[in-house]
Coordinates of C-alpha atoms and ligand atoms in Angstrom, one line a residue:
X1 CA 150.3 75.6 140.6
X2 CA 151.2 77.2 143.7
X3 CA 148.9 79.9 146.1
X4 CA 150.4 83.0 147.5
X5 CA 148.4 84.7 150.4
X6 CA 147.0 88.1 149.7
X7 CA 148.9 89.3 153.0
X8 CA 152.5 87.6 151.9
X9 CA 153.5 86.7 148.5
X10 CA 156.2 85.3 149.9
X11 CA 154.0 82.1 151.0
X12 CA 154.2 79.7 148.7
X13 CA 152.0 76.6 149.3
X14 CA 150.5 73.7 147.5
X15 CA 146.4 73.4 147.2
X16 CA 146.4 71.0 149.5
X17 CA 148.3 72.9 151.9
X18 CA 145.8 75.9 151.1
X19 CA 142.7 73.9 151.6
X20 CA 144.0 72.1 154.7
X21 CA 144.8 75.6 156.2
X22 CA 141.9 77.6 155.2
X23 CA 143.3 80.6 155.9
X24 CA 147.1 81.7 156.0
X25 CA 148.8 82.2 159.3
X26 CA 149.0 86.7 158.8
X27 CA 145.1 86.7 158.5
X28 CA 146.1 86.5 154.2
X29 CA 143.5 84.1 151.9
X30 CA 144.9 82.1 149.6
X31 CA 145.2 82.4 146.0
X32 CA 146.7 80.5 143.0
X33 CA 149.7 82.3 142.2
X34 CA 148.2 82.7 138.3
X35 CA 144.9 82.1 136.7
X36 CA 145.3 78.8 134.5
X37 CA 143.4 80.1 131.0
X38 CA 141.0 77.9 129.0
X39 CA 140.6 78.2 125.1
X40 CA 137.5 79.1 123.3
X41 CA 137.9 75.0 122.2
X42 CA 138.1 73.9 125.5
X43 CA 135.2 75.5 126.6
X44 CA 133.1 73.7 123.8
X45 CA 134.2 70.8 124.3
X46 CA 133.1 71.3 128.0
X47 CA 130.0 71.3 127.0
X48 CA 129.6 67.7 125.9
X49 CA 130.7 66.7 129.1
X50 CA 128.0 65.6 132.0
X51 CA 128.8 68.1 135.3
X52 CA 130.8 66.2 137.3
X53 CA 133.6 65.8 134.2
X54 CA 133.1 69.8 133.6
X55 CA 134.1 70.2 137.4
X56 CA 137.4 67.5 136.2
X57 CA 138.2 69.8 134.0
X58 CA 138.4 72.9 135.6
X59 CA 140.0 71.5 138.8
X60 CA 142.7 69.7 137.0
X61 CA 144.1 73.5 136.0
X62 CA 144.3 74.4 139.8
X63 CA 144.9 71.3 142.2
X64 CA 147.6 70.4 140.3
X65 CA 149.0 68.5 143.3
X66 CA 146.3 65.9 142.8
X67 CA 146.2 63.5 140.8
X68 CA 143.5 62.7 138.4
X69 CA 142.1 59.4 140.5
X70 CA 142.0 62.0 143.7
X71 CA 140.8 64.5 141.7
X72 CA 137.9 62.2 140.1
X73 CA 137.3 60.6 143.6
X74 CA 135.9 63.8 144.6
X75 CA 133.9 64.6 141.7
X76 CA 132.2 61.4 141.3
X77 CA 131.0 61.9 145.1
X78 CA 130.1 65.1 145.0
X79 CA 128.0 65.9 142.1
X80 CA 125.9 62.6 141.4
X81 CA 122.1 61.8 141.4
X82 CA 123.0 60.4 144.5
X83 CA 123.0 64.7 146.1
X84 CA 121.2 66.3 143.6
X85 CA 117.8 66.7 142.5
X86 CA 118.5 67.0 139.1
X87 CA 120.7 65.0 136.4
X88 CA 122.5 68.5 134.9
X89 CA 123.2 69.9 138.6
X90 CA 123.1 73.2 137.6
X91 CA 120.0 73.7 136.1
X92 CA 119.8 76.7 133.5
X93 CA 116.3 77.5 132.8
X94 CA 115.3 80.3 130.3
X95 CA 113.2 83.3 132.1
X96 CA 112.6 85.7 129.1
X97 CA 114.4 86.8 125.6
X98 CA 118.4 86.3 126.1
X99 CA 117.9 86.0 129.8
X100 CA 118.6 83.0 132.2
X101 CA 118.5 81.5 135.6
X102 CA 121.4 79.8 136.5
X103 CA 119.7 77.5 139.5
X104 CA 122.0 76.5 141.9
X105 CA 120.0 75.3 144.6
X106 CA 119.0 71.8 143.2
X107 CA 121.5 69.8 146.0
X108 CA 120.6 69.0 149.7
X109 CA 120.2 72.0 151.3
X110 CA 118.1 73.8 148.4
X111 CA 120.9 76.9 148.3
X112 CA 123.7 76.8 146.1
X113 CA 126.6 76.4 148.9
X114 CA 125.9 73.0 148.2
X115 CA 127.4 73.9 145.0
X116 CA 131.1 73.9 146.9
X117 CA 130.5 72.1 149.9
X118 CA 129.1 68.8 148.6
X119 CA 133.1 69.0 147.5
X120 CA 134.5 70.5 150.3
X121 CA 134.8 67.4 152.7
X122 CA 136.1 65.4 149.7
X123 CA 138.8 67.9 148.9
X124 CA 140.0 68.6 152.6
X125 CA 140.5 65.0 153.6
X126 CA 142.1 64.1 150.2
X127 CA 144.8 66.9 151.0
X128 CA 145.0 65.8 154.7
X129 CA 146.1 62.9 153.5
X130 CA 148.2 63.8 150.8
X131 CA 150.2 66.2 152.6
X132 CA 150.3 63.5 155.5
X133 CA 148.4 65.4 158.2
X134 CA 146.9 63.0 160.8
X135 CA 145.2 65.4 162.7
X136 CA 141.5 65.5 163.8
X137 CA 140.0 68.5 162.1
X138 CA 137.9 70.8 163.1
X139 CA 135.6 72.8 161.0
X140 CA 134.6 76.5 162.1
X141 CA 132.0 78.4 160.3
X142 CA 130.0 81.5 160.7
X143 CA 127.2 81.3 158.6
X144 CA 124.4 84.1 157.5
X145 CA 122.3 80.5 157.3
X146 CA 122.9 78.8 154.2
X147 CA 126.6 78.0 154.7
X148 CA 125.8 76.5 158.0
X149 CA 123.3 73.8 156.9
X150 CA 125.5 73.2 153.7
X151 CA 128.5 72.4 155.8
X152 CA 126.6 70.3 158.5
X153 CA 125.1 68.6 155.3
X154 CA 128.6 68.2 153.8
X155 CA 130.5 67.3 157.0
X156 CA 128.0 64.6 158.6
X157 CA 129.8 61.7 159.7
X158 CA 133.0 62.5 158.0
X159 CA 135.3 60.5 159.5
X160 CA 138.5 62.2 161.2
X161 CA 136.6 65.7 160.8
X162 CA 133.8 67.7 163.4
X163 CA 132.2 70.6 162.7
X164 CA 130.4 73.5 164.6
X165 CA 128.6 75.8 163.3
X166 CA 127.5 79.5 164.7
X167 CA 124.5 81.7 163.0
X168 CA 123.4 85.2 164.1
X169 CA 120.2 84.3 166.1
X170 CA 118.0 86.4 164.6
X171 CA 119.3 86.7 161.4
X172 CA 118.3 83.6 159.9
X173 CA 115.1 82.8 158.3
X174 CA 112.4 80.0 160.0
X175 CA 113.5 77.3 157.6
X176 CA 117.2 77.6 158.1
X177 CA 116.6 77.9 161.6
X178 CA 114.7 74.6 161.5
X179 CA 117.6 73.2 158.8
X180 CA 120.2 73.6 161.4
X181 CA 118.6 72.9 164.9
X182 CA 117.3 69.3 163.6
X183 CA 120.5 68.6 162.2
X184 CA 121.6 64.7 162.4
X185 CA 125.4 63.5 162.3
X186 CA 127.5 62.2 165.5
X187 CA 129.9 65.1 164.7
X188 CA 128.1 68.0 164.1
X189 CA 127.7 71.0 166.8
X190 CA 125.1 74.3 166.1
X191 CA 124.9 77.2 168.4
X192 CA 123.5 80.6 168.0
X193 CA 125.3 84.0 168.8
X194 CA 123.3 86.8 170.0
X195 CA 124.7 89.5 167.4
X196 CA 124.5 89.6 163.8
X197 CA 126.3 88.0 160.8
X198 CA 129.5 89.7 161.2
X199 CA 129.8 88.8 164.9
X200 CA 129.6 85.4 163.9
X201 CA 132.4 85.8 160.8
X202 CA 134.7 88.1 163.7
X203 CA 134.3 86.0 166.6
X204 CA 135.4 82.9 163.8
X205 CA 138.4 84.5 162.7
X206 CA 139.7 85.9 165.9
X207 CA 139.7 82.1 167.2
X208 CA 141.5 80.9 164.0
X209 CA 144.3 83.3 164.7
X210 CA 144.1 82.8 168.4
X211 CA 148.0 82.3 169.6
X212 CA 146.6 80.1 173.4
X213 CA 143.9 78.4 171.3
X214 CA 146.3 77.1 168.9
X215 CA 148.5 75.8 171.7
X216 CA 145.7 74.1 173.0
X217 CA 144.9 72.5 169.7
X218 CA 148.2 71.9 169.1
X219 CA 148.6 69.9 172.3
X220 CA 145.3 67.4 172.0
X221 CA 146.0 66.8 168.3
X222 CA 143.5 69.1 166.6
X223 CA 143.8 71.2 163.9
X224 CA 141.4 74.0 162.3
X225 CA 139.7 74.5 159.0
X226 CA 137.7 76.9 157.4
X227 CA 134.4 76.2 155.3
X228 CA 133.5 79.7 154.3
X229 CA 133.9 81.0 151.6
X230 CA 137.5 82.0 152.6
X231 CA 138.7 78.8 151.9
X232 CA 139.8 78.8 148.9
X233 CA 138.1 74.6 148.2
X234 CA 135.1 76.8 148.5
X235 CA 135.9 79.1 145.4
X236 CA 137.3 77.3 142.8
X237 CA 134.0 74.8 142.5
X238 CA 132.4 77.7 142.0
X239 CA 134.0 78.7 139.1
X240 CA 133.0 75.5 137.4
X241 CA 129.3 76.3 137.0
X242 CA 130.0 79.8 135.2
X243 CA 132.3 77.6 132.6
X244 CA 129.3 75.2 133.0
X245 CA 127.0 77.3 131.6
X246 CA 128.4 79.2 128.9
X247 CA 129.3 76.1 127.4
X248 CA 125.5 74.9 128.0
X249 CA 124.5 78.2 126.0
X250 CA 126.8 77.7 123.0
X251 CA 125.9 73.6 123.0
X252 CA 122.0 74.9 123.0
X253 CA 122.6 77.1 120.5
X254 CA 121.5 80.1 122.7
X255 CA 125.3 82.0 121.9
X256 CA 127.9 81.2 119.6
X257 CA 131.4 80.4 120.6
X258 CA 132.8 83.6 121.8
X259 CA 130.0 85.7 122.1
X260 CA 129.9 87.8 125.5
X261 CA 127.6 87.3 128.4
X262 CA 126.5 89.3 131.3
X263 CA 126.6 87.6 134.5
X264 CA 124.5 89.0 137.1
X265 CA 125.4 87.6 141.0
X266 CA 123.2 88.5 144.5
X267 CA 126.0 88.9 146.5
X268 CA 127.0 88.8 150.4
X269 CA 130.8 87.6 150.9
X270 CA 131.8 88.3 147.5
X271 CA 132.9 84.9 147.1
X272 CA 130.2 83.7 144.2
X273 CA 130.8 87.0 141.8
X274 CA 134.7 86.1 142.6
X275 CA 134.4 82.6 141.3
X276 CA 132.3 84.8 137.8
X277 CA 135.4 87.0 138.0
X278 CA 137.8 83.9 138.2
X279 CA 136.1 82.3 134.8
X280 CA 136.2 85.3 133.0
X281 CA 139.7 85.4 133.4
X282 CA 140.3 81.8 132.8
X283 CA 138.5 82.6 128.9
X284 CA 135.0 82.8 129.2
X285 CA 133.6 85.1 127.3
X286 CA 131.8 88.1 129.8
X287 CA 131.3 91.6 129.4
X288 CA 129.5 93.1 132.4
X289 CA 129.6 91.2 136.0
X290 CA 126.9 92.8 138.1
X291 CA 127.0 93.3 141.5
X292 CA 123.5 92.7 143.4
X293 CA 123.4 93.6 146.7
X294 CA 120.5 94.6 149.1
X295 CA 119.9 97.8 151.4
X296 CA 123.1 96.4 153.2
X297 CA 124.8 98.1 150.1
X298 CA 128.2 98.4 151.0
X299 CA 129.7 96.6 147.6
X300 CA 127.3 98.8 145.4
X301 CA 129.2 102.2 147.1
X302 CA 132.0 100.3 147.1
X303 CA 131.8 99.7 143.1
X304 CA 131.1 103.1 142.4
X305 CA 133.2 105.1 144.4
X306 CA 136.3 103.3 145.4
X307 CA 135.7 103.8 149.1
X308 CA 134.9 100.8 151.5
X309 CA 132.9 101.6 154.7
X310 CA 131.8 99.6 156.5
X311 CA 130.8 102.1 159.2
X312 CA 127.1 102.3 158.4
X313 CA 123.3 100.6 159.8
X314 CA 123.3 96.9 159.3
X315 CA 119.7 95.9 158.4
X316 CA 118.3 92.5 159.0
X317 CA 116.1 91.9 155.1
X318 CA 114.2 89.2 153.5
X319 CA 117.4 88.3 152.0
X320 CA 119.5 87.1 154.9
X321 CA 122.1 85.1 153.1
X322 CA 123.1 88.9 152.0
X323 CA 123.0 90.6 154.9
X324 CA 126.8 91.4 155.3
X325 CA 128.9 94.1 155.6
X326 CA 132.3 92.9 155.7
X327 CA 132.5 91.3 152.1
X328 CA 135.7 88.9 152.8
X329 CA 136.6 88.0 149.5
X330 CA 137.0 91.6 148.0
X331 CA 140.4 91.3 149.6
X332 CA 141.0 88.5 146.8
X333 CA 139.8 91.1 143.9
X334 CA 141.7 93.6 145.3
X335 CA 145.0 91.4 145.4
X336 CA 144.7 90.3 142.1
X337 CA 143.5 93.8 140.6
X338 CA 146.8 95.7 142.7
X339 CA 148.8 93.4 140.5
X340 CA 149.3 91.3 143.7
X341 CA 150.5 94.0 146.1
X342 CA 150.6 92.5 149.7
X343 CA 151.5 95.5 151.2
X344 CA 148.7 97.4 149.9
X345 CA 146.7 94.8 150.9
X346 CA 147.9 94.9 154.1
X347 CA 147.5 98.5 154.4
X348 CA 143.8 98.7 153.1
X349 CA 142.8 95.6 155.6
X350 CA 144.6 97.0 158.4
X351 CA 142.6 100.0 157.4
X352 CA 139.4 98.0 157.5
X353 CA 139.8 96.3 161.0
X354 CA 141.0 99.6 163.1
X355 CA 139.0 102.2 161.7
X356 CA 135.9 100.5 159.0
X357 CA 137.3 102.4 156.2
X358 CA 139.6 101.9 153.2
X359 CA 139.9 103.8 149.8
X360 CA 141.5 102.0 146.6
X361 CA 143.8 103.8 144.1
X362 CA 142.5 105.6 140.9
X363 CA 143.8 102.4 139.0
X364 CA 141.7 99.8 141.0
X365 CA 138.5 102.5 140.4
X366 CA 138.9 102.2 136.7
X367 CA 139.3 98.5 137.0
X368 CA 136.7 98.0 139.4
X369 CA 133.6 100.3 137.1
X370 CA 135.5 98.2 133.9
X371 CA 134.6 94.7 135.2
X372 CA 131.9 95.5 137.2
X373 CA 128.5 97.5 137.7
X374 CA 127.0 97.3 141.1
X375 CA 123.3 98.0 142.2
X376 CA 120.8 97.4 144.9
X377 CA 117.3 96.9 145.7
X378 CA 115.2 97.1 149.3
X379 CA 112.8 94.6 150.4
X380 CA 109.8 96.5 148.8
X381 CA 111.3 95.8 145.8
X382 CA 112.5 92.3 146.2
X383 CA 109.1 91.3 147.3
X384 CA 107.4 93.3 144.2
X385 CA 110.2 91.7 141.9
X386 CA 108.9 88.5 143.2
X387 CA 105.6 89.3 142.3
X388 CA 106.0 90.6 138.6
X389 CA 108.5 87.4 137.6
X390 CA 106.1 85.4 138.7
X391 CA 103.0 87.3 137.2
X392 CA 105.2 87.8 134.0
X393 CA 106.9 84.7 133.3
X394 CA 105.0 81.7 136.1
X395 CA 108.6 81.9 137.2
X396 CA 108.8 81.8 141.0
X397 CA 112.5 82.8 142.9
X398 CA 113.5 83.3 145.9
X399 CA 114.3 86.7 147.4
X400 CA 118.4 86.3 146.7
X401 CA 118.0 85.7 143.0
X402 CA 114.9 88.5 143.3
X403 CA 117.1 91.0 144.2
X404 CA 119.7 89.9 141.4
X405 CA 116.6 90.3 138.9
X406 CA 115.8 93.8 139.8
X407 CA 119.5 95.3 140.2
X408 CA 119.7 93.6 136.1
X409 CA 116.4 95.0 135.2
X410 CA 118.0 98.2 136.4
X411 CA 121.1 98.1 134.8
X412 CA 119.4 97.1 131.8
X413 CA 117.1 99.9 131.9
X414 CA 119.7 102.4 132.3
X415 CA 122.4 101.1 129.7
X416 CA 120.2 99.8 126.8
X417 CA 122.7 97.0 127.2
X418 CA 120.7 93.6 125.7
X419 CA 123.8 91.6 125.6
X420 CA 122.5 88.0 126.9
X421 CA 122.4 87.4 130.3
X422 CA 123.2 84.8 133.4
X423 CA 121.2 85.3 136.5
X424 CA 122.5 83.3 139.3
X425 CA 119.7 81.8 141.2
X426 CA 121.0 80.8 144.6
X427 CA 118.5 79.4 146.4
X428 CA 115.1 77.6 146.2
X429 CA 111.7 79.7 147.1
X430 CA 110.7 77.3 149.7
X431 CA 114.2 78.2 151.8
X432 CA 112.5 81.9 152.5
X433 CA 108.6 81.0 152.4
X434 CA 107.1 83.8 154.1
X435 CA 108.6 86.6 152.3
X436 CA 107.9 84.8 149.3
X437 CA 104.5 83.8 149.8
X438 CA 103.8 87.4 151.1
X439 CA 105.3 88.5 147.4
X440 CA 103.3 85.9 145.5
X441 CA 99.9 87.0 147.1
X442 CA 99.9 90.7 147.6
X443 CA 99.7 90.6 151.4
X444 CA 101.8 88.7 154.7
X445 CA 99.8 86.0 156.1
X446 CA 100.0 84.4 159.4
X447 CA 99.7 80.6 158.6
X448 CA 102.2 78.1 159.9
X449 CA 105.8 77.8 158.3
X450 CA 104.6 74.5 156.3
X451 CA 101.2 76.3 155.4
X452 CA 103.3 78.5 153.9
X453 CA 105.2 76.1 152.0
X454 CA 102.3 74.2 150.7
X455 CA 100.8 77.0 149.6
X456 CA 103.7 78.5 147.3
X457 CA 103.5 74.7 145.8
X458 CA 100.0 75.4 144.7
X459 CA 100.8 79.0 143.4
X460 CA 104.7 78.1 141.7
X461 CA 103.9 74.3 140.9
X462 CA 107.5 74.0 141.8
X463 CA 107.9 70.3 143.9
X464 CA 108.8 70.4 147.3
X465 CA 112.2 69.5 147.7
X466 CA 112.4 66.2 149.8
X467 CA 114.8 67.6 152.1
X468 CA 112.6 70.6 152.8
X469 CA 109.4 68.3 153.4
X470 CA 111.3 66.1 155.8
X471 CA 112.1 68.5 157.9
X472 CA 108.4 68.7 159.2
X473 CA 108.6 65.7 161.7
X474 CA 112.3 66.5 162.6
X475 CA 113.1 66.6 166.4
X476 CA 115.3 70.1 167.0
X477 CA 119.3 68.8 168.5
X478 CA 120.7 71.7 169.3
X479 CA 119.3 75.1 170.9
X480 CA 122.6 76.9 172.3
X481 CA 122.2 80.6 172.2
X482 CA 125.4 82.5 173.8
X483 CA 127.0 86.1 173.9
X484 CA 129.5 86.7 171.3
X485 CA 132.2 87.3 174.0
X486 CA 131.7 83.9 175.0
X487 CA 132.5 82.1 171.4
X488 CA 136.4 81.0 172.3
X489 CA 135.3 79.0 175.4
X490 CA 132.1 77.7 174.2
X491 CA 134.3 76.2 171.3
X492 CA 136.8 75.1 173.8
X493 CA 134.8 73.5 176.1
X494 CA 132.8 71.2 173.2
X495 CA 136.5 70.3 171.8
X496 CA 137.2 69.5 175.4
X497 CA 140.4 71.6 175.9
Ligands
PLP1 C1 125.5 82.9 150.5 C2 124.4 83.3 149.6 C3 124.5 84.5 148.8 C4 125.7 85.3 148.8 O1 126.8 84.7 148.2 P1 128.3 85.2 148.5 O2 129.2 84.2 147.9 O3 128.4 85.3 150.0 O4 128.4 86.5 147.9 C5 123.4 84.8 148.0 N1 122.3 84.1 148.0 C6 122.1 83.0 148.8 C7 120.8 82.2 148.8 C8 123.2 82.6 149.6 O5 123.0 81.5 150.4

């Protein structure tokens, strides 16, 4: 299996090379060249398999490149007892008739980027080595705050890796401020840019692409990668747990073999729905994947009307992790659904980055409203969403997977359409404790951050995640705040080039 870039289909690389890179050298993101299909067979016998042989599975169709001890290597460190809270790592839990939770946010950092980048460092120094790259390598992400801490988590003493991390200062909740500023790890960097998300993502792709910083790298023996969800080692363990659960429903007896599900995603970057668009094209069985954004709704208008504008008030909600406006891996959809036109690509994300704008062809419409359904929700209703799950069903989740409940209840509403249903639930309550207390209760409160958290464990009787409770006696490492303008150097000068 080879990956083309969405930019060139000329580019023909290896996974390794792909995950090593991050990103290809036009600004293109890597994708496998076709998507390897599973049978209706394979996908049950999936299911008597424990999670980390499920993930096996799956990656042995697209890192062909590796073999099956480098392959297993990874696996068997990433998804173990030894990260997780829980023995299935992806937990499905039932929340009412024909309708499920999908948690995700059972690993370290309580969101489900842990999902991918317990993996990540496993995967990019296995291909560093296999393609014989004896580099130092640095990782660069932009986080809207749950990336960030995953990564640092992931990355931690890695050897022959460092990573640095920027988040929009404002635009991160209390707890995954405190997650990243107390981060421990010899090689780890955390600095805050005063702007918002897409600063952050912008000011991290312009120094990828950066012709003087690459000379500089390139001199001192340094070499760049990528742990957002660009990176294409990002997607593809995501894909597992949307195999991983169907194949849970039809061992549990919940679906037969065959029988189509809904899969219902809260979605910022577009790269989780992808990896739910990915399995349904490898065989699983799906009829509607649903689109849940918040106010910042630029994917719902984008669903339903073909045009992408990105021109338009970005709002700072109680769903952070969402709060995006430049969805990076629609230009992965978009490839694949163009029937893997570069130039159109190239035209529609030229488009994007001069003037905001882009409108898709009649064909992609159709395709788009066939696959998908799009919907959003504001905080209000997030917050009141928290409040009747919990009320209705002693289910408490956090404001992500709240606003995928009400954009399903919607759809749901207005189609009639009962078919069973996967809610992705991305990250744990505690992550986002005073919009969630607030919901639980009725009314905000001004307690401390850990009076909050204690009392949603009396209301939820959901346990404290250990990493969450630690955090209480944690000294804070790193307080950098700087201007986006001043993102190149500030990199440069802690590389020290
Ligand atoms: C990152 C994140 C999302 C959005 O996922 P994308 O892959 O960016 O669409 C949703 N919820 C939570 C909790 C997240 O951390």
């Amino acid at each position: 299996m080879l990956y083309n870039s969405t930019r060139n289909s000329n580019v023909k690389v290896s996974s390794a090379e792909a995950i090593t890179q991050g990103i290809s050298t036009e600004g293109g993101l890597f994708v496998p060249e076709s998507i390897p299909e599973l049978t209706l067979d394979e996908i049950k016998a999936i299911g008597e398999m424990k999670y980390a042989d499920r993930a096996f599975y799956v990656f042995s169709k697209y890192l062909t490149d590796f073999t099956e001890a480098e392959i297993h290597y990874c696996t068997d460190n990433a998804y173990s007892t030894k990260n997780f809270e829980t023995e299935s790592i992806s937990e499905l839990a039932h929340l009412f008739d024909g309708t499920y939770m999908l948690e995700l946010w059972h690993g370290p950092t309580c969101a489900f980027k842990d999902m991918a980048l317990q993996i990540l460092p496993y995967f990019l120094t296995t291909s560093a080595k296999k393609i014989g790259l004896d580099k130092k390598i640095v990782i660069l992400v932009a986080t809207s705050g749950d990336t960030g801490k995953a990564a640092l988590e992931g990355f931690k003493d890695v050897e022959g890796t460092s990573i640095l991390v920027f988040y929009p200062e404002d635009g991160v909740s209390p707890m995954q401020k405190r997650q990243m500023k107390t981060q421990e790890g010899s090689n780890v960097g955390v600095c805050a840019i005063k702007g918002n998300f897409d600063d952050c993502q912008n000011g991290v792709k312009e120094i990828f692409t950066d012709n003087d910083v690459k000379k500089q790298l390139t001199e001192n023996g340094i070499v760049f990668s990528s742990a957002n969800s660009i990176n294409w080692g990002r997607l593809v363990p995501q894909i597992v747990y949307y195999v991983s659960a169907y194949a849970e429903l039809v061992k549990d007896g919940e679906i037969s073999l065959g029988d189509k599900i809904n899969i219902v995603v809260p979605t910022g970057n577009f790269g989780n729905i992808l990896a739910a668009y990915y399995a349904k094209h490898m065989g699983v069985p799906v009829n509607k994947l649903i689109c849940a954004s918040n106010i910042n709704n630029v994917l719902t208008d984008f669903i339903n009307t073909g045009v992408y504008d990105r021109n338009r008030q970005f709002y700072a909600t109680v769903s952070p992790s969402m709060d995006i406006l430049i969805s990076s891996n629609l230009e992965r959809l978009l490839y694949l659904m163009t029937g893997r036109d570069d130039a159109q690509i190239r035209e529609w994300f030229g488009k994007l980055a001069s003037e905001g704008r882009y409108e898709v062809t009649d064909d992609v419409k159709k395709k788009l409203t066939e696959e998908f359904c799009g919907g959003f929700c504001d905080d209000a209703e997030t917050k009141a969403t928290i409040h009747a799950v919990y009320e209705k069903y002693g289910y408490t989740c956090d404001t992500h997977t709240a606003v995928a409940v009400k954009v399903y209840n919607d759809y749901r509403e207005a189609t009639g359409d009962t078919t069973k249903t996967v809610i992705a639930s991305t990250a744990s309550p505690y992550k986002f404790s005073a919009a969630v207390l607030e919901a639980l209760e009725g009314k905000a409160s001004d307690i401390d951050e850990y009076a909050k958290v204690d009392r949603i464990a009396e209301l939820s009787k959901l346990d404290i995640p250990a990493a969450l409770a630690d955090l209480r006696n944690k000294p804070e490492r790193f307080n950098d705040a700087i201007e986006k303008a001043e993102q190149k150097q500030y990199v440069l000068n802690k590389l020290g080039v």
